[in-house]
CSV table of C-alpha atoms and ligand atoms in Angstrom, one decimal:
chain,number,residue,atom,x,y,z
A,246,MET,CA,0.0,0.0,-0.1
A,247,GLN,CA,1.3,3.5,-0.8
A,248,SER,CA,1.8,6.1,1.8
A,249,VAL,CA,0.9,9.8,1.9
A,250,LEU,CA,1.7,12.4,4.4
A,251,VAL,CA,-0.7,15.2,5.4
A,252,THR,CA,1.6,17.9,6.8
A,253,ARG,CA,-1.1,20.0,8.5
A,254,GLU,CA,-4.3,19.1,10.6
A,255,ILE,CA,-7.3,18.7,8.3
A,256,PHE,CA,-10.9,17.7,8.2
A,257,PRO,CA,-11.4,14.1,9.7
A,258,GLU,CA,-13.5,13.3,6.6
A,259,THR,CA,-10.6,14.1,4.3
A,260,LEU,CA,-8.2,11.7,6.3
A,261,GLN,CA,-10.8,9.1,6.2
A,262,ARG,CA,-11.1,9.4,2.5
A,263,LEU,CA,-7.4,9.1,2.0
A,264,ALA,CA,-7.2,6.1,4.2
A,265,GLN,CA,-9.5,4.3,2.0
A,266,HIS,CA,-6.4,4.3,-0.6
A,267,PHE,CA,-3.4,4.9,1.4
A,268,GLN,CA,-1.4,4.5,4.6
A,269,VAL,CA,-1.9,7.9,5.9
A,270,THR,CA,0.5,9.9,8.2
A,271,PRO,CA,-1.7,12.8,9.7
A,272,ASN,CA,-0.5,15.6,11.8
A,273,GLU,CA,-2.6,15.2,14.7
A,274,GLY,CA,-2.5,18.3,17.0
A,275,ASP,CA,-1.2,20.4,14.1
A,276,VAL,CA,2.3,20.3,15.4
A,277,GLN,CA,4.5,22.9,14.0
A,278,HIS,CA,7.8,21.3,12.8
A,279,PRO,CA,10.9,23.2,12.0
A,280,PRO,CA,11.2,24.3,8.3
A,281,GLY,CA,13.8,21.8,7.3
A,282,ALA,CA,12.1,18.8,9.0
A,283,LEU,CA,9.6,18.0,6.0
A,284,ALA,CA,12.4,16.3,3.9
A,285,GLY,CA,12.8,13.8,6.7
A,286,GLN,CA,9.2,13.2,7.4
A,287,LEU,CA,8.5,12.4,3.9
A,288,ALA,CA,10.8,9.3,3.8
A,289,GLY,CA,8.8,6.4,2.5
A,290,HIS,CA,5.8,8.5,1.2
A,291,GLU,CA,4.6,8.5,-2.5
A,292,GLY,CA,2.5,11.6,-2.0
A,293,VAL,CA,2.0,14.5,0.2
A,294,LEU,CA,-0.8,17.1,0.9
A,295,VAL,CA,0.6,20.4,1.8
A,296,ALA,CA,-0.6,23.7,2.7
A,297,GLY,CA,0.7,27.1,1.1
A,298,GLY,CA,3.2,27.5,3.9
A,299,GLU,CA,5.4,24.5,3.2
A,300,ARG,CA,8.2,24.7,0.9
A,301,ILE,CA,8.9,21.9,-1.5
A,302,ASP,CA,12.4,22.4,-3.1
A,303,ALA,CA,15.0,20.6,-5.1
A,304,ALA,CA,16.8,19.3,-2.0
A,305,LEU,CA,13.7,17.8,-0.5
A,306,LEU,CA,12.8,16.1,-3.7
A,307,ASP,CA,16.4,14.7,-4.0
A,308,ALA,CA,16.1,13.4,-0.5
A,309,ASN,CA,12.8,11.6,-1.4
A,310,PRO,CA,13.1,10.1,-4.9
A,311,GLN,CA,9.9,8.0,-4.0
A,312,LEU,CA,7.9,10.9,-4.1
A,313,LYS,CA,5.2,11.1,-7.0
A,314,ALA,CA,2.7,13.8,-6.0
A,315,VAL,CA,2.7,17.1,-4.2
A,316,CYS,CA,-0.8,18.3,-3.5
A,317,ASN,CA,-1.2,21.8,-2.4
A,318,MET,CA,-4.2,22.9,-0.6
A,319,ALA,CA,-4.1,26.4,-2.0
A,320,VAL,CA,-4.4,27.9,-5.6
A,321,GLY,CA,-1.1,29.8,-5.2
A,322,TYR,CA,1.9,27.5,-5.5
A,323,ASN,CA,4.8,29.6,-5.1
A,324,ASN,CA,5.8,27.5,-2.3
A,325,ILE,CA,6.6,24.7,-4.6
A,326,ASP,CA,9.6,24.6,-7.0
A,327,VAL,CA,7.5,23.4,-10.0
A,328,PRO,CA,10.4,23.1,-12.5
A,329,ALA,CA,12.2,21.0,-9.9
A,330,CYS,CA,9.1,18.8,-9.5
A,331,THR,CA,8.7,18.4,-13.4
A,332,ALA,CA,12.4,17.5,-13.8
A,333,ARG,CA,11.8,14.6,-11.5
A,334,GLY,CA,8.4,13.6,-12.8
A,335,VAL,CA,6.6,14.6,-9.8
A,336,LEU,CA,3.1,15.8,-10.2
A,337,VAL,CA,1.9,19.0,-8.7
A,338,THR,CA,-1.6,20.0,-8.1
A,339,ASN,CA,-3.4,23.0,-6.8
A,340,THR,CA,-7.0,24.0,-5.8
A,341,PRO,CA,-8.4,26.7,-8.2
A,342,ASP,CA,-12.0,27.6,-8.8
A,343,VAL,CA,-13.3,26.2,-5.5
A,344,LEU,CA,-12.1,29.3,-3.7
A,345,THR,CA,-12.6,32.1,-6.2
A,346,GLU,CA,-16.0,33.5,-5.1
A,347,THR,CA,-15.1,33.2,-1.3
A,348,THR,CA,-11.8,35.0,-1.9
A,349,ALA,CA,-13.4,37.6,-4.1
A,350,ASP,CA,-15.9,38.4,-1.2
A,351,PHE,CA,-13.1,38.8,1.2
A,352,GLY,CA,-11.1,41.1,-1.2
A,353,PHE,CA,-14.1,43.1,-1.7
A,354,ALA,CA,-14.9,43.3,2.0
A,355,LEU,CA,-11.2,44.2,2.8
A,356,MET,CA,-11.2,46.9,0.3
A,357,MET,CA,-14.5,48.3,1.8
A,358,ALA,CA,-13.2,48.1,5.4
A,359,THR,CA,-10.0,49.9,4.2
A,360,ALA,CA,-11.9,52.6,2.4
A,361,ARG,CA,-14.5,53.2,5.0
A,362,ARG,CA,-12.0,52.8,7.9
A,363,ILE,CA,-14.1,50.3,9.7
A,364,ALA,CA,-11.1,48.6,11.7
A,365,GLU,CA,-10.0,52.2,12.9
A,366,GLY,CA,-13.5,53.1,13.9
A,367,GLU,CA,-13.7,49.7,15.8
A,368,HIS,CA,-10.5,50.5,17.6
A,369,TYR,CA,-11.6,54.1,18.4
A,370,LEU,CA,-14.8,52.9,19.9
A,371,ARG,CA,-13.1,50.0,22.0
A,372,ASP,CA,-10.5,52.4,23.2
A,373,GLY,CA,-13.1,54.6,24.8
A,374,ARG,CA,-12.3,57.6,22.5
A,375,TRP,CA,-15.7,58.0,21.0
A,376,THR,CA,-17.3,60.8,23.1
A,377,ARG,CA,-19.3,62.8,20.6
A,378,TRP,CA,-20.2,63.2,16.9
A,379,SER,CA,-18.1,65.5,14.7
A,380,TYR,CA,-18.5,66.1,11.0
A,381,ASN,CA,-15.1,64.7,10.0
A,382,LEU,CA,-15.0,61.7,12.4
A,383,LEU,CA,-13.3,58.8,10.5
A,384,THR,CA,-14.4,60.3,7.1
A,385,GLY,CA,-13.1,57.8,4.5
A,386,SER,CA,-13.6,57.5,0.7
A,387,ASP,CA,-16.6,56.2,-1.2
A,388,VAL,CA,-16.6,52.9,-2.8
A,389,HIS,CA,-19.6,53.2,-5.2
A,390,GLY,CA,-18.8,54.9,-8.4
A,391,ALA,CA,-15.2,55.1,-7.8
A,392,THR,CA,-12.4,53.7,-9.9
A,393,LEU,CA,-11.4,50.0,-8.8
A,394,GLY,CA,-8.1,49.1,-10.1
A,395,ILE,CA,-7.2,45.3,-10.4
A,396,LEU,CA,-3.6,44.2,-10.7
A,397,GLY,CA,-3.9,40.6,-11.8
A,398,MET,CA,-7.0,39.8,-13.6
A,399,GLY,CA,-7.3,36.1,-13.1
A,400,ARG,CA,-10.4,34.3,-11.8
A,401,ILE,CA,-10.4,36.1,-8.4
A,402,GLY,CA,-9.4,39.5,-9.9
A,403,GLN,CA,-12.4,39.1,-12.3
A,404,GLY,CA,-14.7,38.2,-9.4
A,405,ILE,CA,-13.9,41.3,-7.5
A,406,ALA,CA,-14.3,43.4,-10.6
A,407,ARG,CA,-17.7,41.9,-11.2
A,408,ARG,CA,-18.7,42.7,-7.7
A,409,GLY,CA,-17.5,46.4,-8.0
A,410,ALA,CA,-18.8,47.0,-11.7
A,411,LEU,CA,-22.3,45.2,-11.1
A,412,GLY,CA,-22.8,45.7,-7.4
A,413,PHE,CA,-21.4,49.2,-6.8
A,414,GLY,CA,-21.3,51.1,-10.1
A,415,MET,CA,-17.5,51.2,-10.0
A,416,ASN,CA,-15.4,52.1,-13.0
A,417,VAL,CA,-13.0,49.2,-13.4
A,418,ILE,CA,-9.6,49.3,-14.8
A,419,TYR,CA,-7.1,46.6,-14.7
A,420,HIS,CA,-3.5,45.4,-15.6
A,421,ASN,CA,-2.5,41.8,-16.2
A,422,ARG,CA,0.1,39.9,-18.3
A,423,SER,CA,-2.5,39.5,-21.0
A,424,ARG,CA,-5.7,41.4,-21.9
A,425,LEU,CA,-8.9,39.7,-21.4
A,426,PRO,CA,-10.9,38.8,-24.4
A,427,ALA,CA,-13.6,41.4,-25.3
A,428,GLU,CA,-16.5,39.2,-24.3
A,429,GLN,CA,-15.1,39.0,-20.7
A,430,GLU,CA,-14.3,43.0,-20.5
A,431,ALA,CA,-17.7,43.9,-22.0
A,432,PRO,CA,-20.1,42.8,-19.1
A,433,ILE,CA,-18.1,44.6,-16.4
A,434,ASN,CA,-17.0,47.6,-18.7
A,435,ALA,CA,-13.4,46.7,-17.8
A,436,ARG,CA,-10.5,48.8,-19.4
A,437,TYR,CA,-7.1,47.4,-19.9
A,438,VAL,CA,-4.4,50.0,-18.9
A,439,SER,CA,-0.8,50.0,-18.4
A,440,LYS,CA,0.6,49.4,-14.7
A,441,GLU,CA,1.4,53.0,-14.6
A,442,GLU,CA,-2.0,54.2,-15.5
A,443,LEU,CA,-3.5,51.7,-13.1
A,444,LEU,CA,-1.4,53.1,-10.3
A,445,ARG,CA,-2.1,56.8,-11.2
A,446,GLU,CA,-5.9,56.3,-11.8
A,447,ALA,CA,-7.1,53.8,-9.1
A,448,ASP,CA,-9.2,55.1,-6.3
A,449,HIS,CA,-9.0,51.4,-4.8
A,450,LEU,CA,-6.3,49.3,-6.0
A,451,VAL,CA,-6.6,45.4,-5.2
A,452,LEU,CA,-3.7,43.1,-5.9
A,453,VAL,CA,-4.6,39.5,-7.0
A,454,LEU,CA,-1.6,38.5,-8.9
A,455,PRO,CA,0.6,35.4,-8.3
A,456,TYR,CA,3.9,35.8,-6.5
A,457,SER,CA,6.9,35.0,-8.6
A,458,ALA,CA,10.6,36.6,-8.8
A,459,ALA,CA,9.0,38.7,-11.4
A,460,SER,CA,6.3,40.2,-9.0
A,461,HIS,CA,8.6,40.5,-6.1
A,462,HIS,CA,8.1,44.1,-4.7
A,463,ALA,CA,5.9,44.9,-7.8
A,464,ILE,CA,4.5,47.6,-5.4
A,465,GLY,CA,7.4,49.4,-3.8
A,466,ALA,CA,8.3,53.1,-3.1
A,467,ALA,CA,8.4,54.3,-6.8
A,468,GLU,CA,4.8,52.6,-7.4
A,469,LEU,CA,3.3,53.8,-4.3
A,470,ALA,CA,4.5,57.3,-5.2
A,471,LEU,CA,2.4,57.3,-8.4
A,472,MET,CA,-0.8,56.5,-6.4
A,473,LYS,CA,-3.2,59.3,-5.5
A,474,PRO,CA,-2.8,60.4,-1.7
A,475,THR,CA,-6.6,59.6,-1.4
A,476,ALA,CA,-6.3,56.0,-2.8
A,477,THR,CA,-6.3,52.6,-1.0
A,478,LEU,CA,-4.4,49.5,-1.6
A,479,THR,CA,-5.6,46.0,-0.7
A,480,ASN,CA,-3.5,43.0,-1.0
A,481,ILE,CA,-5.0,39.7,-1.0
A,482,ALA,CA,-2.4,38.0,-3.2
A,483,ARG,CA,0.8,37.2,-1.5
A,484,GLY,CA,3.3,38.7,0.8
A,485,GLY,CA,6.5,39.9,-0.9
A,486,ILE,CA,4.4,41.5,-3.8
A,487,VAL,CA,4.3,44.6,-1.7
A,488,ASP,CA,7.4,46.2,0.0
A,489,ASP,CA,5.9,46.3,3.4
A,490,GLU,CA,8.4,48.9,4.5
A,491,ALA,CA,7.8,51.3,1.8
A,492,LEU,CA,4.1,50.8,2.2
A,493,ALA,CA,4.2,51.5,6.1
A,494,GLU,CA,6.1,54.7,5.2
A,495,ALA,CA,3.6,55.9,2.5
A,496,LEU,CA,0.8,55.4,5.1
A,497,LYS,CA,2.6,57.1,7.9
A,498,ARG,CA,3.4,60.2,5.6
A,499,GLY,CA,-0.1,60.2,4.3
A,500,THR,CA,1.0,59.8,0.4
A,501,LEU,CA,-1.4,56.8,0.6
A,502,ALA,CA,-4.8,57.1,2.5
A,503,ALA,CA,-5.1,53.4,3.7
A,504,ALA,CA,-4.3,49.8,3.1
A,505,GLY,CA,-5.9,46.4,3.6
A,506,LEU,CA,-3.5,43.6,4.0
A,507,ASP,CA,-4.4,39.8,4.3
A,508,VAL,CA,-0.7,38.7,3.3
A,509,PHE,CA,2.6,39.7,4.4
A,510,GLU,CA,6.2,39.3,3.5
A,511,GLY,CA,7.6,36.6,5.9
A,512,GLU,CA,4.1,35.8,7.4
A,513,PRO,CA,3.1,35.1,10.0
A,514,ASN,CA,5.4,37.8,11.0
A,515,VAL,CA,4.3,41.3,10.2
A,516,HIS,CA,6.7,44.2,9.7
A,517,PRO,CA,6.6,46.1,12.9
A,518,ALA,CA,6.1,49.4,11.1
A,519,LEU,CA,2.8,48.4,9.8
A,520,LEU,CA,1.7,47.7,13.3
A,521,THR,CA,2.5,51.2,14.3
A,522,VAL,CA,0.4,53.0,11.5
A,523,PRO,CA,-3.5,53.2,12.3
A,524,ASN,CA,-4.6,53.5,8.6
A,525,VAL,CA,-4.0,49.9,7.9
A,526,VAL,CA,-6.6,46.9,8.2
A,527,LEU,CA,-4.7,43.7,8.9
A,528,THR,CA,-6.1,40.1,8.7
A,529,PRO,CA,-4.2,36.9,9.2
A,530,HIS,CA,-4.2,35.3,5.5
A,531,ILE,CA,-8.0,34.3,5.8
A,532,ALA,CA,-9.4,35.2,2.4
A,533,SER,CA,-10.4,31.8,1.5
A,534,ALA,CA,-11.4,30.9,5.1
A,535,THR,CA,-15.0,29.8,5.1
A,536,VAL,CA,-15.9,26.4,6.3
A,537,ARG,CA,-17.5,25.5,2.9
A,538,THR,CA,-14.7,26.6,1.1
A,539,ARG,CA,-11.9,25.2,3.1
A,540,ARG,CA,-13.8,21.9,2.9
A,541,ALA,CA,-13.9,22.1,-0.9
A,542,MET,CA,-10.1,22.9,-1.0
A,543,ALA,CA,-9.3,19.9,1.1
A,544,ASP,CA,-11.6,17.7,-0.9
A,545,LEU,CA,-10.1,18.7,-4.1
A,546,ALA,CA,-6.4,18.3,-2.9
A,547,ALA,CA,-7.5,14.8,-1.7
A,548,ASP,CA,-9.1,14.1,-5.1
A,549,ASN,CA,-5.8,15.2,-6.7
A,550,LEU,CA,-3.8,13.0,-4.5
A,551,ILE,CA,-6.0,9.9,-4.9
A,552,ALA,CA,-6.0,10.3,-8.7
A,553,ALA,CA,-2.3,11.0,-9.0
A,554,LEU,CA,-1.4,7.7,-7.0
A,555,THR,CA,-4.0,5.4,-8.4
A,556,GLY,CA,-3.3,6.0,-12.3
A,557,GLN,CA,-6.3,8.3,-12.8
A,558,ARG,CA,-6.1,11.9,-14.2
A,559,ALA,CA,-5.7,14.6,-11.5
A,560,PRO,CA,-8.5,17.1,-11.7
A,561,THR,CA,-6.3,20.3,-11.3
A,562,PRO,CA,-2.7,19.6,-12.4
A,563,VAL,CA,0.0,22.5,-12.2
A,564,ASN,CA,2.4,20.5,-14.4
A,565,PRO,CA,0.3,18.2,-16.6
A,566,GLU,CA,3.2,17.4,-18.8
A,567,VAL,CA,4.5,14.9,-16.3
A,568,ILE,CA,1.3,12.9,-16.5
A,569,ARG,CA,2.1,10.0,-19.3
B,125,LIG,C1,-4.6,29.3,1.6
B,125,LIG,C2,-4.1,30.9,-0.5
B,125,LIG,O1,-5.4,29.3,2.7
B,125,LIG,O2,-5.1,29.3,-2.1
B,125,LIG,C3,-4.2,30.1,-1.8
B,125,LIG,O3,-3.5,30.4,-2.6
B,125,LIG,O4,-3.5,31.7,-0.2
B,125,LIG,C4,-5.2,30.4,0.6
B,125,LIG,O5,-6.3,30.1,0.2
B,125,LIG,C5,-3.1,29.4,2.0
B,125,LIG,O6,-2.3,29.4,0.9
B,125,LIG,C6,-2.9,28.2,2.8
B,125,LIG,O7,-2.8,26.9,2.2
């Protein structure tokens, strides 16, 4: 019988399903192992179900030549060295589609909370600072009718654009590696612009692009300087796309009105400067966190693992070229 390792605590139902096919090594108690420990734990396992925080690199693969499948419970897979997996014939899978709408809901919510200063308002109230009404108490910026800028117009970006255009009458502009076909732009009246135009024109900029060496610090001091001082920036993509230090500085100096961040460079550590500025809403990487969606992600990761190791076609491969 083949063996699979599940690196993190997961739904019992997912473990039970896997156990119908494999010898399963679970992580009961969700023990946090040191970063280098995974290579050793994988010994004797043909498959692994990982979360987005676990790194799969060439050294780990070389130490585990028996490994055939790496199934990520995340749509983003920058934690996995895909070319190294492909070179060794290891199938990589991710969990697209099942989290699109849930993540778009959260991106929109975080953008609204940022624009309307909801977190600042709550802190103000809890701190006992709310003693009377005043005309400019926590005045933010409108979402309805504003210009929504999307950097990274994949499935989630389109979901956010749809919410903005159809629900809030927003004017949608976007920048992406490639332009959408006209039939996808038309229903939401989305206009393709250069990255510079996007930064200059957006009232609310939302980042939904994948992380790669090319997108590292795609938003740094120079890019932030192009944005309107009244604008907001929301990042639900990956830490490292934004230079957190430059962002904290822009927020402190008021050259950017506010930011909403669900992801951080080096998370779960948060740049200390971000913790000292009031005009930023901080959440702990929870954009896909609804019970139904996390269950769907776990089910899809398990479907992929079962298919990959039992000679079936995995539903959502990242490197289908390794399937013969
Ligand atoms: C995950 C995510 O919760 O899917 C992604 O890419 O960022 C989140 O949905 C996270 O990566 C843990 O697996």
